[in-house]
Structures are given as structure tokens and as C-alpha cells.
mmCIF file of C-alpha atoms in Angstrom:
data_model
loop_
_atom_site.group_PDB
_atom_site.id
_atom_site.type_symbol
_atom_site.label_atom_id
_atom_site.label_comp_id
_atom_site.label_asym_id
_atom_site.label_seq_id
_atom_site.Cartn_x
_atom_site.Cartn_y
_atom_site.Cartn_z
ATOM 1 C CA MET A 177 10.443 9.531 27.252
ATOM 2 C CA LYS A 178 8.694 10.673 24.135
ATOM 3 C CA ARG A 179 10.152 7.953 21.925
ATOM 4 C CA ILE A 180 9.331 5.151 24.309
ATOM 5 C CA PHE A 181 6.364 4.921 21.938
ATOM 6 C CA GLY A 182 8.594 3.401 19.269
ATOM 7 C CA MET A 183 9.675 0.628 21.600
ATOM 8 C CA VAL A 184 6.111 0.129 22.900
ATOM 9 C CA LEU A 185 4.823 -0.127 19.338
ATOM 10 C CA MET A 186 7.439 -2.744 18.474
ATOM 11 C CA LEU A 187 6.656 -4.763 21.631
ATOM 12 C CA PHE A 188 2.944 -4.462 20.842
ATOM 13 C CA MET A 189 3.459 -5.896 17.370
ATOM 14 C CA VAL A 190 5.697 -8.709 18.603
ATOM 15 C CA ASN A 191 3.154 -9.517 21.341
ATOM 16 C CA LEU A 192 0.380 -9.757 18.766
ATOM 17 C CA ALA A 193 2.546 -12.045 16.695
ATOM 18 C CA LEU A 194 3.259 -14.295 19.672
ATOM 19 C CA THR A 195 -0.301 -14.471 21.039
ATOM 20 C CA GLY A 196 -2.405 -14.054 17.905
ATOM 21 C CA CYS A 197 -0.649 -16.570 15.698
ATOM 22 C CA GLY A 198 0.008 -19.274 18.268
ATOM 23 C CA LYS A 199 2.731 -21.753 17.479
ATOM 24 C CA ASP A 200 3.308 -20.253 14.012
ATOM 25 C CA ALA A 201 4.148 -16.787 15.361
ATOM 26 C CA VAL A 202 7.434 -15.142 14.541
ATOM 27 C CA THR A 203 9.784 -14.889 17.485
ATOM 28 C CA ALA A 204 11.952 -11.919 18.322
ATOM 29 C CA PRO A 205 14.344 -11.004 15.482
ATOM 30 C CA GLY A 206 17.736 -12.587 15.773
ATOM 31 C CA PRO A 207 19.829 -15.492 14.547
ATOM 32 C CA SER A 208 17.181 -18.077 15.456
ATOM 33 C CA LEU A 209 14.854 -19.538 12.821
ATOM 34 C CA ALA A 210 11.942 -17.333 11.744
ATOM 35 C CA GLN A 211 8.402 -18.647 11.198
ATOM 36 C CA GLY A 212 8.953 -19.724 7.606
ATOM 37 C CA ASP A 213 12.319 -21.224 8.495
ATOM 38 C CA ARG A 214 10.863 -23.424 11.236
ATOM 39 C CA ALA A 215 7.938 -24.497 9.079
ATOM 40 C CA GLU A 216 10.110 -25.342 6.087
ATOM 41 C CA SER A 217 12.702 -27.049 8.254
ATOM 42 C CA GLY A 218 9.979 -29.258 9.706
ATOM 43 C CA GLN A 219 8.782 -30.122 6.218
ATOM 44 C CA TYR A 220 12.274 -31.116 5.148
ATOM 45 C CA GLU A 221 12.747 -33.294 8.196
ATOM 46 C CA ALA A 222 9.398 -34.979 7.567
ATOM 47 C CA ALA A 223 10.248 -35.517 3.910
ATOM 48 C CA GLY A 224 13.627 -36.951 4.864
ATOM 49 C CA SER A 225 12.157 -39.421 7.336
ATOM 50 C CA GLU A 226 9.426 -40.609 4.984
ATOM 51 C CA GLN A 227 11.140 -40.661 1.609
ATOM 52 C CA TYR A 228 14.784 -41.506 2.316
ATOM 53 C CA ASP A 229 16.073 -44.617 4.016
ATOM 54 C CA SER A 230 19.602 -45.226 5.267
ATOM 55 C CA GLU A 231 20.682 -46.714 1.938
ATOM 56 C CA SER A 232 19.675 -43.639 -0.085
ATOM 57 C CA THR A 233 21.141 -41.079 2.319
ATOM 58 C CA GLU A 234 24.471 -41.058 0.500
ATOM 59 C CA GLU A 235 22.782 -39.914 -2.712
ATOM 60 C CA PHE A 236 20.827 -37.136 -0.989
ATOM 61 C CA ASP A 237 21.884 -33.638 -2.059
ATOM 62 C CA ILE A 238 20.904 -30.954 0.459
ATOM 63 C CA ASN A 239 21.496 -28.294 -2.187
ATOM 64 C CA SER A 240 18.488 -29.571 -4.127
ATOM 65 C CA TYR A 241 16.183 -28.011 -1.536
ATOM 66 C CA PRO A 242 15.107 -24.360 -1.758
ATOM 67 C CA SER A 243 16.526 -21.695 0.538
ATOM 68 C CA ASP A 244 15.498 -21.770 4.201
ATOM 69 C CA SER A 245 14.661 -18.074 4.304
ATOM 70 C CA PHE A 246 11.160 -16.865 3.438
ATOM 71 C CA GLU A 247 11.894 -13.216 4.114
ATOM 72 C CA PRO A 248 12.150 -11.062 0.964
ATOM 73 C CA THR A 249 15.075 -8.709 0.597
ATOM 74 C CA THR A 250 15.203 -5.213 -0.803
ATOM 75 C CA GLU A 251 17.037 -6.541 -3.842
ATOM 76 C CA GLN A 252 14.168 -8.907 -4.608
ATOM 77 C CA PHE A 253 11.740 -6.010 -4.709
ATOM 78 C CA GLN A 254 14.053 -3.967 -6.875
ATOM 79 C CA ASP A 255 14.041 -6.803 -9.421
ATOM 80 C CA ASP A 256 10.275 -7.266 -9.140
ATOM 81 C CA PRO A 257 8.163 -4.924 -11.308
ATOM 82 C CA ALA A 258 5.775 -4.542 -8.364
ATOM 83 C CA GLY A 259 8.510 -2.926 -6.339
ATOM 84 C CA SER A 260 10.424 -1.183 -9.080
ATOM 85 C CA ALA A 261 10.764 2.584 -9.121
ATOM 86 C CA ASN A 262 11.094 2.439 -12.914
ATOM 87 C CA ASN A 263 7.501 1.198 -13.271
ATOM 88 C CA THR A 264 5.655 2.822 -10.386
ATOM 89 C CA GLY A 265 7.667 5.880 -9.374
ATOM 90 C CA PHE A 266 8.310 4.340 -5.933
ATOM 91 C CA ASP A 267 11.331 2.449 -4.697
ATOM 92 C CA ILE A 268 9.023 0.028 -2.896
ATOM 93 C CA ASP A 269 5.330 -0.174 -3.796
ATOM 94 C CA LEU A 270 3.716 -2.420 -1.197
ATOM 95 C CA THR A 271 0.259 -1.889 -2.707
ATOM 96 C CA LYS A 272 1.198 -4.150 -5.633
ATOM 97 C CA LEU A 273 1.975 -7.141 -3.423
ATOM 98 C CA SER A 274 -0.131 -9.842 -1.799
ATOM 99 C CA SER A 275 -1.000 -9.444 1.882
ATOM 100 C CA THR A 276 1.477 -12.175 2.805
ATOM 101 C CA MET A 277 4.326 -10.513 0.925
ATOM 102 C CA VAL A 278 3.476 -7.074 2.337
ATOM 103 C CA PHE A 279 3.556 -8.396 5.898
ATOM 104 C CA SER A 280 6.889 -10.125 5.239
ATOM 105 C CA GLU A 281 8.390 -6.992 3.730
ATOM 106 C CA VAL A 282 7.284 -4.769 6.623
ATOM 107 C CA TYR A 283 8.786 -7.315 8.992
ATOM 108 C CA ASN A 284 12.019 -7.065 7.024
ATOM 109 C CA MET A 285 11.872 -3.266 7.309
ATOM 110 C CA MET A 286 11.856 -3.644 11.091
ATOM 111 C CA ILE A 287 14.770 -6.060 11.360
ATOM 112 C CA SER A 288 16.904 -4.614 8.519
ATOM 113 C CA PRO A 289 15.899 -0.931 8.408
ATOM 114 C CA GLU A 290 19.253 0.213 7.019
ATOM 115 C CA GLU A 291 18.338 -1.424 3.686
ATOM 116 C CA TYR A 292 15.386 0.961 3.290
ATOM 117 C CA MET A 293 16.844 4.274 4.414
ATOM 118 C CA GLY A 294 15.954 7.107 2.033
ATOM 119 C CA LYS A 295 13.688 4.941 -0.117
ATOM 120 C CA THR A 296 10.277 6.142 -1.269
ATOM 121 C CA ILE A 297 7.558 3.813 -0.037
ATOM 122 C CA LYS A 298 3.897 3.423 -0.923
ATOM 123 C CA ALA A 299 1.720 1.358 1.407
ATOM 124 C CA GLU A 300 -1.832 0.729 2.570
ATOM 125 C CA GLY A 301 -3.022 -0.044 6.072
ATOM 126 C CA ILE A 302 -5.089 1.077 9.044
ATOM 127 C CA PHE A 303 -4.377 4.492 10.570
ATOM 128 C CA GLN A 304 -4.037 4.310 14.330
ATOM 129 C CA VAL A 305 -3.207 6.817 17.035
ATOM 130 C CA TYR A 306 -1.279 6.035 20.226
ATOM 131 C CA GLN A 307 -0.762 8.288 23.218
ATOM 132 C CA ASP A 308 2.114 8.168 25.691
ATOM 133 C CA SER A 309 2.062 9.005 29.387
ATOM 134 C CA ASN A 310 2.644 12.690 28.569
ATOM 135 C CA ASN A 311 -0.471 12.762 26.335
ATOM 136 C CA ILE A 312 1.661 13.093 23.209
ATOM 137 C CA ASN A 313 0.116 11.470 20.140
ATOM 138 C CA PHE A 314 1.990 9.113 17.864
ATOM 139 C CA TYR A 315 0.651 7.932 14.528
ATOM 140 C CA ALA A 316 1.099 4.610 12.772
ATOM 141 C CA LEU A 317 0.137 2.680 9.681
ATOM 142 C CA VAL A 318 -0.784 -0.808 10.897
ATOM 143 C CA ILE A 319 -0.534 -3.689 8.441
ATOM 144 C CA ALA A 320 -1.993 -7.144 9.126
ATOM 145 C CA ASP A 321 -0.926 -10.460 7.661
ATOM 146 C CA ALA A 322 -3.111 -12.524 5.330
ATOM 147 C CA THR A 323 -5.061 -14.082 8.213
ATOM 148 C CA ALA A 324 -5.377 -10.765 10.098
ATOM 149 C CA CYS A 325 -4.096 -12.438 13.268
ATOM 150 C CA CYS A 326 -0.743 -10.622 13.404
ATOM 151 C CA GLN A 327 0.022 -6.951 12.884
ATOM 152 C CA GLN A 328 3.028 -4.736 12.369
ATOM 153 C CA GLY A 329 3.175 -0.961 12.280
ATOM 154 C CA LEU A 330 5.157 1.858 10.730
ATOM 155 C CA GLU A 331 5.409 5.148 12.586
ATOM 156 C CA LEU A 332 4.203 8.095 10.493
ATOM 157 C CA ILE A 333 5.399 11.685 10.812
ATOM 158 C CA TRP A 334 3.924 14.588 8.852
ATOM 159 C CA ASP A 335 5.769 17.712 7.766
ATOM 160 C CA GLY A 336 4.805 21.035 9.309
ATOM 161 C CA ASP A 337 2.645 21.327 12.393
ATOM 162 C CA PRO A 338 -0.654 19.547 11.640
ATOM 163 C CA ALA A 339 -3.361 19.583 14.303
ATOM 164 C CA TYR A 340 -5.033 16.396 15.434
ATOM 165 C CA PRO A 341 -7.701 15.370 14.572
ATOM 166 C CA ASP A 342 -8.524 18.013 11.940
ATOM 167 C CA ASP A 343 -5.425 17.522 9.794
ATOM 168 C CA TYR A 344 -5.201 13.741 10.092
ATOM 169 C CA PRO A 345 -7.108 10.765 8.686
ATOM 170 C CA VAL A 346 -9.938 9.308 10.740
ATOM 171 C CA GLU A 347 -8.603 6.871 13.311
ATOM 172 C CA ASN A 348 -8.994 3.189 12.319
ATOM 173 C CA SER A 349 -9.704 4.171 8.719
ATOM 174 C CA GLU A 350 -7.930 2.474 5.836
ATOM 175 C CA ILE A 351 -5.456 4.792 4.127
ATOM 176 C CA GLU A 352 -2.770 4.799 1.474
ATOM 177 C CA ILE A 353 0.423 6.721 2.222
ATOM 178 C CA THR A 354 3.553 7.605 0.318
ATOM 179 C CA GLY A 355 6.681 8.859 1.973
ATOM 180 C CA VAL A 356 10.377 8.428 2.610
ATOM 181 C CA TYR A 357 11.759 5.930 5.098
ATOM 182 C CA GLN A 358 13.937 7.802 7.587
ATOM 183 C CA SER A 359 15.302 7.613 11.121
ATOM 184 C CA TYR A 360 15.925 9.790 14.155
ATOM 185 C CA ILE A 361 17.932 9.342 17.321
ATOM 186 C CA GLU A 362 16.497 10.105 20.719
ATOM 187 C CA GLU A 363 18.039 9.334 24.095
ATOM 188 C CA GLY A 364 20.687 7.233 22.391
ATOM 189 C CA ASN A 365 18.200 5.029 20.532
ATOM 190 C CA THR A 366 17.518 4.965 16.797
ATOM 191 C CA TYR A 367 13.904 4.931 15.633
ATOM 192 C CA TYR A 368 12.559 4.526 12.098
ATOM 193 C CA TYR A 369 9.529 6.129 10.522
ATOM 194 C CA VAL A 370 7.932 7.176 7.243
ATOM 195 C CA GLN A 371 8.057 10.891 6.465
ATOM 196 C CA VAL A 372 4.613 11.244 4.877
ATOM 197 C CA ASN A 373 4.273 13.427 1.810
ATOM 198 C CA ASP A 374 0.880 12.180 0.612
ATOM 199 C CA VAL A 375 -2.064 10.361 2.171
ATOM 200 C CA LYS A 376 -5.533 9.433 0.932
ATOM 201 C CA ALA A 377 -8.447 7.305 2.012
ATOM 202 C CA VAL A 378 -8.808 3.865 0.425
#
């Protein structure tokens, strides 16, 4: 019952994406096209209908178009100085990226969490507190996209036995956290979180 929060948080974020971003919202993760995929696909179709007639179709090379996928991978961040542990001391430093790239990377963390297990992460966002039906608090770092219409969250867990609110940031304040991406299993379900080892106000 306690970890129903993880599922509620995920549904909350997906709901915001569906209602807040309208027709451009990202649908549930899966084999279907994501937001960027649909947008780019539409652009290609438009370009094909306007610029290519039936006589030039034979010369058209589909491989000349860029990749359909907009979602960054862990490998991309490892090659990027902004996400390189060699330059920043973190495996993934989200504070060095644009708001669009941060939102995309957090989305990727939700749909491909195994790629991030054990990695040290640095991120900025809004600290929020959620309470389940048993009055148990759960803590999250909420990150918005560039337009602030869609949000995604990372569950945060502190070491030791901190007391709320004295030992936690102020709710709805902007914070910067560093920690290790980990998972736990409860009632047969796997949940992912950041084990916080440092936090400060931004």
C-alpha cells in the first residue's frame, strides 16, 4: 500500500502531460510514436507531399532524413561534456542541460530506468511532498518542460531517519540534489528513486 505512491506519481505526471500539453502531449510509454516522433513524422509527410511528385519518388532516399527518435539515450550524455563524469564528477549532470533536454532525459529515466541504475545524478527542480492514505509522506523532485505545461517527478529518499519538516527543504522550493539512482521492490513491483546524499536551495 505504501508504494502505491510511486504508481500515483507516475499517473499524475502522465495525466499532466496528456491534459496540460494538449495534442502535443506524450502518450503512455510503449512501442507507439512519442511526441517528437509524431511531430517529425508529420513534418516528413508534409515535406513529401509538397516537395516530391510521383516522378521524383524513385530518387527519394529515406535514409537522408534524420532519426525519428527525439529521446536522448544514456550513451549520448556520456559522450556529452555536460553529462560526463570526467568533467563534472557526476555520471549525469542535468543542471548543465537546457530545460527541454532535461525533461526528455527524465522521461527516458522513467521508461528505461535500467540504463541509469547506480549512476550518480545531479538535478534541479521543485521539492514536493505527497501523502498516501496512511498519512505517510513521500518526497519528489518535480521537473517541468520548457513551457512549464508538463511535469515529471523523481522520488527522493534520504539516508537515516530525517524528520519532516525540520530536516527537509521547504515544500515547493527550488532545490538542487545529488544522489544515486536506485530501485526497490515492494509487493512485487519495482520502483525507482534517487538516494539523496546532498541537497541545497537554488
